[in-house]
Structures are given as structure tokens and as C-alpha cells.
Short mmCIF file of C-alpha atoms in Angstrom, two decimals:
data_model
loop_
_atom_site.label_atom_id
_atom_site.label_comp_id
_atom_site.label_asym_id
_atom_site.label_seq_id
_atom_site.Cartn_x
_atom_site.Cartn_y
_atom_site.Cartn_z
CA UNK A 4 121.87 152.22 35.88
CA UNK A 5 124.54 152.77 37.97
CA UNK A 6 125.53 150.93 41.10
CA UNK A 7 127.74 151.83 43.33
CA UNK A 8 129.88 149.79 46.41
CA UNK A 9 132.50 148.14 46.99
CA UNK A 10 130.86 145.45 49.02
CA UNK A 11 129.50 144.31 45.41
CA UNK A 12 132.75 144.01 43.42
CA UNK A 13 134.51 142.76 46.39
CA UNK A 14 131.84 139.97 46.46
CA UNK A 15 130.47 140.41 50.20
CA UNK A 16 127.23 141.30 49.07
CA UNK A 17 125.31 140.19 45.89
CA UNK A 18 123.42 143.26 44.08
CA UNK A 19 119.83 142.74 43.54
CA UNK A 20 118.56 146.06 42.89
CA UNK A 21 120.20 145.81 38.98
CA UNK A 22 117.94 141.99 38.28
CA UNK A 23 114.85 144.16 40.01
CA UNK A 24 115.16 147.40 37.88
CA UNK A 25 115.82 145.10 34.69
CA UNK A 26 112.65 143.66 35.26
CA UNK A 27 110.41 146.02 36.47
CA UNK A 28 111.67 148.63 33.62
CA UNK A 29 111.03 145.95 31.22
CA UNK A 30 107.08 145.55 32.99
CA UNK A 31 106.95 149.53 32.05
CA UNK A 32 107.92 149.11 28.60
CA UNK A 33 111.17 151.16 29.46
CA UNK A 34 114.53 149.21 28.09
CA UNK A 35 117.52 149.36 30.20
CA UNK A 36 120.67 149.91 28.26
CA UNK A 37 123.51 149.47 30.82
CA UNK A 38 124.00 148.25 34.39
CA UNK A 39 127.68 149.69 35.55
CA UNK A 40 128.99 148.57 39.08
CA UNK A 41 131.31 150.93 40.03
CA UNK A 42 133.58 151.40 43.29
CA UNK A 43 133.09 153.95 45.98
CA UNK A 44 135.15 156.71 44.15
CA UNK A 45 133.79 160.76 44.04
CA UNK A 46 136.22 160.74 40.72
CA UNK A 47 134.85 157.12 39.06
CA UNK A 48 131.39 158.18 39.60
CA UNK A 49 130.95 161.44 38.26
CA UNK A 50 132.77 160.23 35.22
CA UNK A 51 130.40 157.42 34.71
CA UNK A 52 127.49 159.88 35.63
CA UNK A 53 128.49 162.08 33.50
CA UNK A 54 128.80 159.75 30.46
CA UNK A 55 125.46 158.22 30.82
CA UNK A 56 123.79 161.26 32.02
CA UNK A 57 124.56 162.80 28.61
CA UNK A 58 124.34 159.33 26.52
CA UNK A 59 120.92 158.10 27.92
CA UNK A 60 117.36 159.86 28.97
CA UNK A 61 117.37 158.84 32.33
CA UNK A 62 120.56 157.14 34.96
CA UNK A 63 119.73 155.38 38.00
CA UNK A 64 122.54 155.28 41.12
CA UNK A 65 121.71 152.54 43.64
CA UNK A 66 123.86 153.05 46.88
CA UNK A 67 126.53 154.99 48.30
CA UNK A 68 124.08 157.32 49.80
CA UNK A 69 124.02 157.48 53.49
CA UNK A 70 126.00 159.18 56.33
CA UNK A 71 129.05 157.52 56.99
CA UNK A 72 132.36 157.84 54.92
CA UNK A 73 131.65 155.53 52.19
CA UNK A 74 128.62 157.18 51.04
CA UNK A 75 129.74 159.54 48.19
CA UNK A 76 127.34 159.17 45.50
CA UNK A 77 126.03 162.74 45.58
CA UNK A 78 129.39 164.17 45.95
CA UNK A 79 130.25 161.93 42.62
CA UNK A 80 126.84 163.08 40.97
CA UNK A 81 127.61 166.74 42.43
CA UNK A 82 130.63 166.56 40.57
CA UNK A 83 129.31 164.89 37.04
CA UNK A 84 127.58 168.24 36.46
CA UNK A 85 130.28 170.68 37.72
CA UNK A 86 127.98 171.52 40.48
CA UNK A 87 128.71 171.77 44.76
CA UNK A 88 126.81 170.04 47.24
CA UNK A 89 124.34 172.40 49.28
CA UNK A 90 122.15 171.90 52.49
CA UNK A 91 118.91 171.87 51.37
CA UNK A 92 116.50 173.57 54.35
CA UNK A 93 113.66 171.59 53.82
CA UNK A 94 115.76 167.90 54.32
CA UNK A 95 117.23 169.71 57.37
CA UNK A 96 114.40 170.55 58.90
CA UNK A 97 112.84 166.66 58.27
CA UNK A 98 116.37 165.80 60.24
CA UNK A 99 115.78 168.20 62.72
CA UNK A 100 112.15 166.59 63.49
CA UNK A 101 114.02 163.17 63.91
CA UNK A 102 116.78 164.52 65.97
CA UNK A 103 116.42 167.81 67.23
CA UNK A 104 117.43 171.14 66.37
CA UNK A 105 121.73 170.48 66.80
CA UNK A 106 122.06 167.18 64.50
CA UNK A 107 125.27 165.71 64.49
CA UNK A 108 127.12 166.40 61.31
CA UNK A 109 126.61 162.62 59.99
CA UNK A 110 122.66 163.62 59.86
CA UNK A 111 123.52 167.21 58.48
CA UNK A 112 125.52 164.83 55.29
CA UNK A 113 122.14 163.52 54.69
CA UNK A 114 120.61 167.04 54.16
CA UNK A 115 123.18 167.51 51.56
CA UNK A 116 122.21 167.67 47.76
CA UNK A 117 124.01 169.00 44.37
CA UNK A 118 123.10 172.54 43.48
CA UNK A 119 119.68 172.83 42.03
CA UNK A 120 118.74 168.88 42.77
CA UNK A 121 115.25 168.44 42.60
CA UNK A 122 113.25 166.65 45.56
CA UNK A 123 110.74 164.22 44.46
CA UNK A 124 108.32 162.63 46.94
CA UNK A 125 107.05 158.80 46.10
CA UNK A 126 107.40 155.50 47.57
CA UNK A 127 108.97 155.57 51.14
CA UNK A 128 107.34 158.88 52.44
CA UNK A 129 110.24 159.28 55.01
CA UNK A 130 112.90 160.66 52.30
CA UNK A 131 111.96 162.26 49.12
CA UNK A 132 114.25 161.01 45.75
CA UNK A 133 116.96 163.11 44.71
CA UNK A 134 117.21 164.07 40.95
CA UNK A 135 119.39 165.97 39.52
CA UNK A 136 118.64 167.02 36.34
CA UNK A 137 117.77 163.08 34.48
CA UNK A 138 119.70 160.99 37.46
CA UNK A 139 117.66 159.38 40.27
CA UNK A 140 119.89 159.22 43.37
CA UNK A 141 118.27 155.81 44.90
CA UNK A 142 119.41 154.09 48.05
CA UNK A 143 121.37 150.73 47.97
CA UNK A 144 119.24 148.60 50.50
CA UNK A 145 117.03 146.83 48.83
CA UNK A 146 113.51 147.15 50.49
CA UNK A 147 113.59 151.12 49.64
CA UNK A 148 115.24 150.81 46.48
CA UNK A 149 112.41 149.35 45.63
CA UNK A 150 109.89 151.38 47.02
CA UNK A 151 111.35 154.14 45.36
CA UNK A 152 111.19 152.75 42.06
CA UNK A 153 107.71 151.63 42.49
CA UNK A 154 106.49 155.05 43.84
CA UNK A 155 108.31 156.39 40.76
CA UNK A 156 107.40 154.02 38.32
CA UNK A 157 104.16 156.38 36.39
CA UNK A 158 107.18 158.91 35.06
CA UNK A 159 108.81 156.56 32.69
CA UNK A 160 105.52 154.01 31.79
CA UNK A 161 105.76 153.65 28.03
CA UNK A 162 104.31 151.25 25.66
CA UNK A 163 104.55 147.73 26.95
CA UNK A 164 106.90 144.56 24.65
CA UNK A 165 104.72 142.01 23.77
CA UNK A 166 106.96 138.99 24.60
CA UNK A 167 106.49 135.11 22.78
CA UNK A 168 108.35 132.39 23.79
CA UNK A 169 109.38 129.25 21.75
CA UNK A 170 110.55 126.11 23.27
CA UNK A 171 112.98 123.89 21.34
CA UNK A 172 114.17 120.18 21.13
CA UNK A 173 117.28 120.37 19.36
CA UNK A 174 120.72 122.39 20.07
CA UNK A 175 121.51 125.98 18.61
CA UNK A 176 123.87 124.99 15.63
CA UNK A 177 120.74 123.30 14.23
CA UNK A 178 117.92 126.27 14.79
CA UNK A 179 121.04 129.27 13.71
CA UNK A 180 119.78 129.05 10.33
CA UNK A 181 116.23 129.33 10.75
CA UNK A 182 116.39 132.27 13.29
CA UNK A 183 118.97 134.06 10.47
CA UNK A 184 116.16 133.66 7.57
CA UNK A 185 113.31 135.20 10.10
CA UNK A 186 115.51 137.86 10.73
CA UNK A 187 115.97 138.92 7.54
CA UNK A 188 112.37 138.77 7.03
CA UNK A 189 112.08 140.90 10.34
CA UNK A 190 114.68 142.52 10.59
CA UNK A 191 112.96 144.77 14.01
CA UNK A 192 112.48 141.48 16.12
CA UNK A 193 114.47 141.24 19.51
CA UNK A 194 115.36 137.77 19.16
CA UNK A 195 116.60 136.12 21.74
CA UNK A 196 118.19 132.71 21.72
CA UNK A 197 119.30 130.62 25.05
CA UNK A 198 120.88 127.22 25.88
CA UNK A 199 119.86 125.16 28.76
CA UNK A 200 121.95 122.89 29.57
CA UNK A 201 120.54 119.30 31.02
CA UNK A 202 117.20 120.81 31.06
CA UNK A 203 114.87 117.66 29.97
CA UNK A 204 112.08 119.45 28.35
CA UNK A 205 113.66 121.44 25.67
CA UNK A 206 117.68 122.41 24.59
CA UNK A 207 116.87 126.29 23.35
CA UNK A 208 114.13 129.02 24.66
CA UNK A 209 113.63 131.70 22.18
CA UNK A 210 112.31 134.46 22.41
CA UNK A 211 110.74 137.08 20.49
CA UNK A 212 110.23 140.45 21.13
CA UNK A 213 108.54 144.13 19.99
CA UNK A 214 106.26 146.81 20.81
CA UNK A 215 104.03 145.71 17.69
CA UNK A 216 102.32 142.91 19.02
CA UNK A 217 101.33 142.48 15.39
CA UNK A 218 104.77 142.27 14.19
CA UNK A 219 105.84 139.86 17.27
CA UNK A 220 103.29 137.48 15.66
CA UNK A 221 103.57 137.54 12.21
CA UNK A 222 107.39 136.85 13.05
CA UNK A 223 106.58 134.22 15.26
CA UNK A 224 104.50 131.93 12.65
CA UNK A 225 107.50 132.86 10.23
CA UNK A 226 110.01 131.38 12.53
CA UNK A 227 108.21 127.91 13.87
CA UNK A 228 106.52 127.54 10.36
CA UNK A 229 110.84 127.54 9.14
CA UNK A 230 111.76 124.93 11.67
CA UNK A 231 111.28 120.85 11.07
CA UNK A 232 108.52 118.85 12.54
CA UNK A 233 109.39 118.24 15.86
CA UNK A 234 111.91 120.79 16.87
CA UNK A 235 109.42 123.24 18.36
CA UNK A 236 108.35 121.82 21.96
CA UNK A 237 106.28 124.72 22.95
CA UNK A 238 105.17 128.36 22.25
CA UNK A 239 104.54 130.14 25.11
CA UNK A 240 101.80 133.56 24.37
CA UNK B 4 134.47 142.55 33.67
CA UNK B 5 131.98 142.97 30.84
CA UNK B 6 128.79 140.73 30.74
CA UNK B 7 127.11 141.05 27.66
CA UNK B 8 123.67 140.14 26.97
CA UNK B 9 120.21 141.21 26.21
CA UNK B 10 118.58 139.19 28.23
CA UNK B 11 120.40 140.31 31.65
CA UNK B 12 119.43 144.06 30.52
CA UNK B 13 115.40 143.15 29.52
CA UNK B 14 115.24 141.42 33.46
CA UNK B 15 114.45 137.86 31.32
CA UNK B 16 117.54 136.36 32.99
CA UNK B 17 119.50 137.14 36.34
CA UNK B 18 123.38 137.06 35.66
CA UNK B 19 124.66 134.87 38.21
CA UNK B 20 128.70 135.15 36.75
CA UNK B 21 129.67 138.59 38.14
CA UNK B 22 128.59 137.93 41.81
CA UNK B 23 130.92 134.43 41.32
CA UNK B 24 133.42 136.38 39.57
CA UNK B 25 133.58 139.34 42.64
CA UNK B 26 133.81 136.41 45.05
CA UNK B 27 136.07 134.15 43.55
CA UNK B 28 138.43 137.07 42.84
CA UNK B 29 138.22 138.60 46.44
CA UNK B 30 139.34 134.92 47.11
CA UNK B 31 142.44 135.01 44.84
CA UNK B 32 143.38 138.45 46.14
CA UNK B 33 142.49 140.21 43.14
CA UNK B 34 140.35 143.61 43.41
CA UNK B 35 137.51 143.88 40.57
CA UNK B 36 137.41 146.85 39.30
CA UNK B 37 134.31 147.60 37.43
CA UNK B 38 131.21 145.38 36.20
CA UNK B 39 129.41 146.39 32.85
CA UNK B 40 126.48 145.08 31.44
CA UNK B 41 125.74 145.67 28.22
CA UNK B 42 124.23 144.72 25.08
CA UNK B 43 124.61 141.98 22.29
CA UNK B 44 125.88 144.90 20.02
CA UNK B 45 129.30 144.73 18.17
CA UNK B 46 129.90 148.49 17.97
CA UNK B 47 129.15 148.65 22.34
CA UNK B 48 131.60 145.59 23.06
CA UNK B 49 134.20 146.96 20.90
CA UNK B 50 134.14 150.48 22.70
CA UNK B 51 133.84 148.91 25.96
CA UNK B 52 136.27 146.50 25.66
CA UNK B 53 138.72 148.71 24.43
CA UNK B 54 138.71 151.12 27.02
CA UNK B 55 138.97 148.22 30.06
CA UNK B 56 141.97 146.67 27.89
CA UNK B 57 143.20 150.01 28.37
CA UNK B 58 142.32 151.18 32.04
CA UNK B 59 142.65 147.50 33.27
CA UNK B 60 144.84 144.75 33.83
CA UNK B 61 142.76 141.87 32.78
CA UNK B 62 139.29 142.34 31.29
CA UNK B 63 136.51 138.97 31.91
CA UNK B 64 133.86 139.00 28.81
CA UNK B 65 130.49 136.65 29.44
CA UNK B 66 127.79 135.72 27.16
CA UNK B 67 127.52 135.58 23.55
CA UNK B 68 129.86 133.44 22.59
CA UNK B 69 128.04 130.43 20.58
CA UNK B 70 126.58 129.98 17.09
CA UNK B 71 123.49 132.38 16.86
CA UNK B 72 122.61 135.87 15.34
CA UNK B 73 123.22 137.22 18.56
CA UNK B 74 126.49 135.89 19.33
CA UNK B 75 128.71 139.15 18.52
CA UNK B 76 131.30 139.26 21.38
CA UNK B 77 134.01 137.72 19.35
CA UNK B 78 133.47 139.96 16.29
CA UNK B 79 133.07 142.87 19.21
CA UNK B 80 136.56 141.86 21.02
CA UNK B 81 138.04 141.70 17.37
CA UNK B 82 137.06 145.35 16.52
CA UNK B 83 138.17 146.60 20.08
CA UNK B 84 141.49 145.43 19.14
CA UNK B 85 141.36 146.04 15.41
CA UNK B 86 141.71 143.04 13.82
CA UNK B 87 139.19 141.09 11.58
CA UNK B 88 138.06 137.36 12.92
CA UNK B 89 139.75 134.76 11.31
CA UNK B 90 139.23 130.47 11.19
CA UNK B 91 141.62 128.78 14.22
CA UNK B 92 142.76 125.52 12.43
CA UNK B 93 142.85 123.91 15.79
CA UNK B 94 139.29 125.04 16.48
CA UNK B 95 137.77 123.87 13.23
CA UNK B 96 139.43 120.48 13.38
CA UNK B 97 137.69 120.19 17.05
CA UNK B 98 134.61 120.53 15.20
CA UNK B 99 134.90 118.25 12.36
CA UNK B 100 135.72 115.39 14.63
CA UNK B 101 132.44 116.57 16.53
CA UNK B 102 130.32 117.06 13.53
CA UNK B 103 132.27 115.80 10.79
CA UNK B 104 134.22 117.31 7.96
CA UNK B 105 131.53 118.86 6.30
CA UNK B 106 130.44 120.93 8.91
CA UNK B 107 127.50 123.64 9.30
CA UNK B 108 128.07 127.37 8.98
CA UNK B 109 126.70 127.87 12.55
CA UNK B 110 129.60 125.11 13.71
CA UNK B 111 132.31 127.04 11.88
CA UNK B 112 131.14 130.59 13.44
CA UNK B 113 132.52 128.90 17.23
CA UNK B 114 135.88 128.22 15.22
CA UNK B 115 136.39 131.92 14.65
CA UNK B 116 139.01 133.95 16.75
CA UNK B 117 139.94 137.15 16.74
CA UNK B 118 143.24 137.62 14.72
CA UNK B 119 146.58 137.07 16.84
CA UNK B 120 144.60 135.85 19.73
CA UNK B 121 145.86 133.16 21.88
CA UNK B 122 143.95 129.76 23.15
CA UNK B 123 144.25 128.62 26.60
CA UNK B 124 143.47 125.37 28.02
CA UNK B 125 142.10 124.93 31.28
CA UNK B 126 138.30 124.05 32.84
CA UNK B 127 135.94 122.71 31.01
CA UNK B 128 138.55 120.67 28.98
CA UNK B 129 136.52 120.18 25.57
CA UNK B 130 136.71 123.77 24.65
CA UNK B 131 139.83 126.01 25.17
CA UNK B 132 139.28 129.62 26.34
CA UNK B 133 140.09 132.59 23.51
CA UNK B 134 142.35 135.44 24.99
CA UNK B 135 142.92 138.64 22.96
CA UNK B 136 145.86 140.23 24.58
CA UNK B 137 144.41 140.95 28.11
CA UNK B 138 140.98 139.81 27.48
CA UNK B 139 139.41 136.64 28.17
CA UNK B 140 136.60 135.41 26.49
CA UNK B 141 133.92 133.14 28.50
CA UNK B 142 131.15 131.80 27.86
CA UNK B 143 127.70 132.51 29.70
CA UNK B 144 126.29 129.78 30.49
CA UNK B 145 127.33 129.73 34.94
CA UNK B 146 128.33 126.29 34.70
CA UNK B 147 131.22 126.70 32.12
CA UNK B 148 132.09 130.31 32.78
CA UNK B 149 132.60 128.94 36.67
CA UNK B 150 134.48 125.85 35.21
CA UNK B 151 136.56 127.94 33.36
CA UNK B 152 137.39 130.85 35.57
CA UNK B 153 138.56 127.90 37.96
CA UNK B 154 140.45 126.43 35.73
CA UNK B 155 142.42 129.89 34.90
CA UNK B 156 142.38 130.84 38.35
CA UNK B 157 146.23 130.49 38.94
CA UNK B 158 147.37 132.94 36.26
CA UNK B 159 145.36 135.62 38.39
CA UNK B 160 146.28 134.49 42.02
CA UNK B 161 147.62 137.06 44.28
CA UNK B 162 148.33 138.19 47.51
CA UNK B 163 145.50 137.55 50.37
CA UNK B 164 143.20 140.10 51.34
CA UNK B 165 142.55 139.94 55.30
CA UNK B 166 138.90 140.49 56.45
CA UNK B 167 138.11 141.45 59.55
CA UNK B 168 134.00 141.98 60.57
CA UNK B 169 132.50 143.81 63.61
CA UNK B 170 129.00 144.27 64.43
CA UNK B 171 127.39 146.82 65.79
CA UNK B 172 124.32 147.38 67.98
CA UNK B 173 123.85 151.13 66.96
CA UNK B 174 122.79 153.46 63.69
CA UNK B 175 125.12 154.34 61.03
CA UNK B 176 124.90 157.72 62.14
CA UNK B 177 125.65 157.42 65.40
CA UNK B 178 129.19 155.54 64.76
CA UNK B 179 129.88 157.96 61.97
CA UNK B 180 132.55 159.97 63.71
CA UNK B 181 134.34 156.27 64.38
CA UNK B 182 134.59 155.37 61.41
CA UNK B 183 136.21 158.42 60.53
CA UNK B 184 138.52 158.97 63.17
CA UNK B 185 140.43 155.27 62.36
CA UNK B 186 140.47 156.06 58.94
CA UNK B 187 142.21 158.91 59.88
CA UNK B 188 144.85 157.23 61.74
CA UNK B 189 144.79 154.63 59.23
CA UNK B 190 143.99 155.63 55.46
CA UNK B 191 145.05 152.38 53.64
CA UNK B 192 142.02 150.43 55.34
CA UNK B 193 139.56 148.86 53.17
CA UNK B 194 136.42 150.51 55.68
CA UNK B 195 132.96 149.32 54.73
CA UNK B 196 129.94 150.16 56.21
CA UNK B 197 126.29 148.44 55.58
CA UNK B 198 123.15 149.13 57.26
CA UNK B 199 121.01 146.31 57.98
CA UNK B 200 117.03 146.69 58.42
CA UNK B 201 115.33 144.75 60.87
CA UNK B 202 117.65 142.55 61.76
CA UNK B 203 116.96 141.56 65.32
CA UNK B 204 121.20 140.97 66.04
CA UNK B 205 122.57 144.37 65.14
CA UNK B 206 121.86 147.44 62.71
CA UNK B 207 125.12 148.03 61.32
CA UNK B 208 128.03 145.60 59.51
CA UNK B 209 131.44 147.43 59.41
CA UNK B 210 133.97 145.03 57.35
CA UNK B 211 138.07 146.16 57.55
CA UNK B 212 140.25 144.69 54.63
CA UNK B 213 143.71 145.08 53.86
CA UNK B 214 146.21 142.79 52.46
CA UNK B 215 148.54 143.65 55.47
CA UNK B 216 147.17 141.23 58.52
CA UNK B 217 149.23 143.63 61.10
CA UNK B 218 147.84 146.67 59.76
CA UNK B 219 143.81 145.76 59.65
CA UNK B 220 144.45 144.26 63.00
CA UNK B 221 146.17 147.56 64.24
CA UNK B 222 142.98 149.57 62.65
CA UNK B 223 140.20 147.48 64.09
CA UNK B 224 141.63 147.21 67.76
CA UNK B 225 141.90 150.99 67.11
CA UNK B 226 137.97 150.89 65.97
CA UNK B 227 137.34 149.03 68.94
CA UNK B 228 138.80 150.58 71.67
CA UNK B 229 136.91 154.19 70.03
CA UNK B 230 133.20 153.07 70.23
CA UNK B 231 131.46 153.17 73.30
CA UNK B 232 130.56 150.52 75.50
CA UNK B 233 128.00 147.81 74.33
CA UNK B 234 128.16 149.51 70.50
CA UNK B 235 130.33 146.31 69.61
CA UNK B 236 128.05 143.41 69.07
CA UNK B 237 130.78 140.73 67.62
CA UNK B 238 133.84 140.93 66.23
CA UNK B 239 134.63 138.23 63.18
CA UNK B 240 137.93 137.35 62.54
#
């Protein structure tokens, strides 16, 4: 994922669309390998574009799309493949329904997509989703972001994690070992270990992690079945 | 500003460091640059961090600091840099007047540094912070990465930006041409533009920035004095 604005690294606004696609990816089965906020730069974003367009199966952009100056994610996508930005007829004539048939030019920007972008209807009907080859262009305001996404969400559906949680009483220099012997035993697990501090139920959540739901448990009875009588405060299923 | 961790990436956890970190910069005068989220993976820190060592000033590293399997920043900021991890005497007799002098292996994991890399005092006094030439190690738990960051905060402080906010009653696209005409007259101006949905006050928030008080008042009198009357909602000094 890539998101783009300045009003997130200067701090004026906080990005949620990054925690939301984490999650709902993760729902999907789909893992998310980077998140990269980036400024409102043509030349920044179609070099991380480009990187991640070629490194991963499918980028996300969230923002910077939109008809005033600062909006220059499709130039910067445009630009990642080597590519110009075009009208496309059938987003002018949508603009043309809104506003009639001489749009001022910051509605004809919006009509604009890279060369041989492909239009993809789902979630808010108003606008379609531009792709351009494996990169969603998405919107930065959160309420369609998410629409989008959602209306998108049956392309990239894979097989789901089967997630286990386990609650501890005691601090992570005294569980290290134990998780280090399970993962040698299972050496696929995503094991994930977390300190919470001044929480009075437990010191540590763990949690443990694969598409094999058989393998997820088999490590799991490894790992509490390792760990003295009384550290384990919970397992959550 | 890299923020490692799987659990930001598989939506189990909702970094809460980088918005601080974009704030508390903005506040200190000091533009931030890029955020990166990535994964507990030596081989990804080390590429990362090496190339925002390079490209940046000062590079901020969150999460995975601590004594578990998954704790690889150190061992990633070490290979950025090319240097192996070696024992900090300092660090190791912290931790044998914690734990003793006999002290576990996951203890004397938190008393290794990357080679040649300094320790800084400051924050959350019971722990200095490890800095590897230009890149400072936190931790990711928010309450000591936000202790910590204030406690470095005066190595970083710069000069002021100056924020000026005006609202407006009317669509993005209708105060396009605006935006672009001051920007025009005044390039250097930090010009952002964000759409709000339904809110019953105004539709659009335009923020000017510069870190010349003369100049972003010049710009947004010049702003002003462009947009017709009743587009101007409030102006926030």
C-alpha cells in the first residue's frame, strides 16, 4: 500500500485507511507486506509505484486523487509505467452529466487516467476504480476508500489465517525460550509476541498464526504444554 | 521513519507512533519525509534502513526491539550499516544489577548493539536509546517511544513552521483555479487542500505553511482577496 499526502507526514491528519486495509486484507486471507506514506511528489511516487508494482502482486494508492493541485497520484502512477495521462471519454461524459457539456478544467483532471488504465466499477457506483495494470488508484477520504475496497474485496479473497491467541502472566525474557523451542519445532508459525504494559490481566499476548489450521494447533499445544504452570492466563480460539 | 512490525501489517495492532511522530515533528519544525511499514525481517530492515540513512537526514526505527524471536531490528540496523552486533558493557552491567550476574540469554539479547553505535540518554531514563550513525532506535511500545522521542527532541529542533487555515463554503473544484493562481504568484507555499464530506460548516479545508510568517501571510491575503464573495467560511490563524 501506498499512501500518499502531505497532510499525513505533516501530522494534520491521522491516516486510517492503512489500519483499515491491514485488517480487512488480513479478514480475506490476503497479507499486506508494506504500508509507505509518501509526500505529494509526481517523481517520489512513481518511484515507489514502480518498485512495488514490480516487487508485489497487487499496490494500493490511497489519496492524492482529486482536482485541485495537490492531487497527483495518477500523474505519479502515469509515470511509474512510462505511460501519459489520457482523457478517458467515458469518465468525461459521467462529468459532463454532473456538470454540463463545457466542464471546467478542474472536472476535465478528474477524467484523466494513465494510458491503457482499466476502469473497474464496485463499491461507490458514482466513480469506477482506476487500475493500471496491478495498482488500484483509491481515494484518500475515508468513507469511499472504504467502499471501494469492500466493493473490490471478491478479487483478492484467498484462504483465510486461522489465528490463536495465548494470554500470559509473566514478562517476555521469561517466555523467549519457550517460543524459540516451538519454533524450531514449527518452524512455518507466524508467531507473534507483545508486551502490555500495566495491563492487570496478563504481561504478554501471543499469537499464533497459519493457513493450516491444523498446524496452528498442533503448534499451539506445543507451545503452552512448554511453558510452567501458571504462566498461561488464557488461550483465546 | 521505519516502523517495523508484523502485527501493524496483519491489522492485529494500529501503530499509534508515526501519527505522534508527524505531529511532534511538524511541532519542532522538522518535515517527515517518508513513513514505512514493514516487516519483522532482518534482510527488509537492513535494505530499508540503508537507503533512508542514505536519502535522509535522520532515520526513526519502532518496534522490535526486546528479547523475542521476533525482535530483529537491531541485527537489521547492524547489517544496513555492515557491522555485526556486539555486547555494550554498559548495557549488560544494567542488566545484571536488574537480574543479577548470571543473567538469561533473552536478557543479554537487549544488551546487544550494533558495532560502533553510540548510546544516548534521554526519556525514559532506565534505558538509553541506541543510535547507529543517523539512526535511532526506539522501542514500540507508544508510551516509551513518546517518552523517548521527547526526551531527544532538542537535538532535532528547528525553525517554526507557520500555519495558516481557511475554510471554505464551496467544492474543491470550484476553487481549483484559486488555488492555482496563488501558487503561482507564490511557489514556496506549503498549499493543502482536503475535502470534507458532510460536514454541515464547510466542504473544503485549505491549510498554507511556510516557515516564513511574512510570506504565508502575503500568500493567504492573496488567496483571500481571489475567491469570491461568501467562498471564505473562516480564516485560522
Amino acid at each position: 500500500m501506498v499512501v500518499i499526502g502531505n497532510e499525513i507526514l505533516s501530522g494534520k491528519v491521522t491516516d486510517t485507511n492503512s489500519p483499515y486495509l491491514a485488517r480487512h486484507l488480513r479478514g480475506l486471507g490476503v497479507e499486506l507486506a508494506r504500508v509507505n506514506v509518501i509526500p505529494d511528489e509526481i517523481d517520489t511516487i512513481a518511484a515507489v509505484v514502480a518498485e512495488y508494482a514490480e516487487a508485489f502482486d497487487v499496490v494500493f494508492t490511497s489519496g492524492g486523487v482529486g482536482p485541485t493541485h495537490d492531487d497527483v497520484t495518477l500523474d505519479g502512477v502515469a509515470r511509474a509505467f512510462g505511460v501519459e495521462l489520457v482523457e478517458d471519454p467515458g469518465l468525461r461524459a459521467s462529468m459532463e452529466r454532473i456538470v454540463g457539456d463545457r466542464p471546467d478544467p478542474a472536472f476535465l483532471k478528474m477524467a484523466q487516467v494513465p494510458q491503457g488504465a482499466e476502469l473497474v466499477e464496485g463499491g461507490n457506483p458514482a466513480f469506477p476504480t482506476v487500475v493500471k495494470e496491478n495498482v488500484y488508484v483509491l481515494p484518500g477520504i475515508p468513507e469511499i476508500f472504504q467502499s471501494k475496497v469492500e466493493g473490490l474485496s471478491e478479487r483478492f479473497r484467498s484462504e483465510p489465517y486461522h489465528l490463536r491467541t495465548v494470554l500470559v502472566s509473566q514478562h517476555e525474557t521469561s517466555i523467549a525460550k519457550y517460543l524459540d523451542a516451538t519454533l524450531a519445532e514449527y518452524p512455518d508459525l507466524l508467531l507473534g509476541s507483545y508486551p502490555k504494559l500495566s495491563n492487570p490481566e496478563y504481561k504478554v499476548r501471543l499469537t499464533l498464526e497459519s493457513k493450516d489450521e491444523k498446524y496452528v494447533d498442533r503448534a499451539l499445544d506445543d507451545l503452552v504444554s512448554r511453558m510452567p504452570e501458571g504462566f498461561v492466563v488464557r488461550v483465546e480460539r
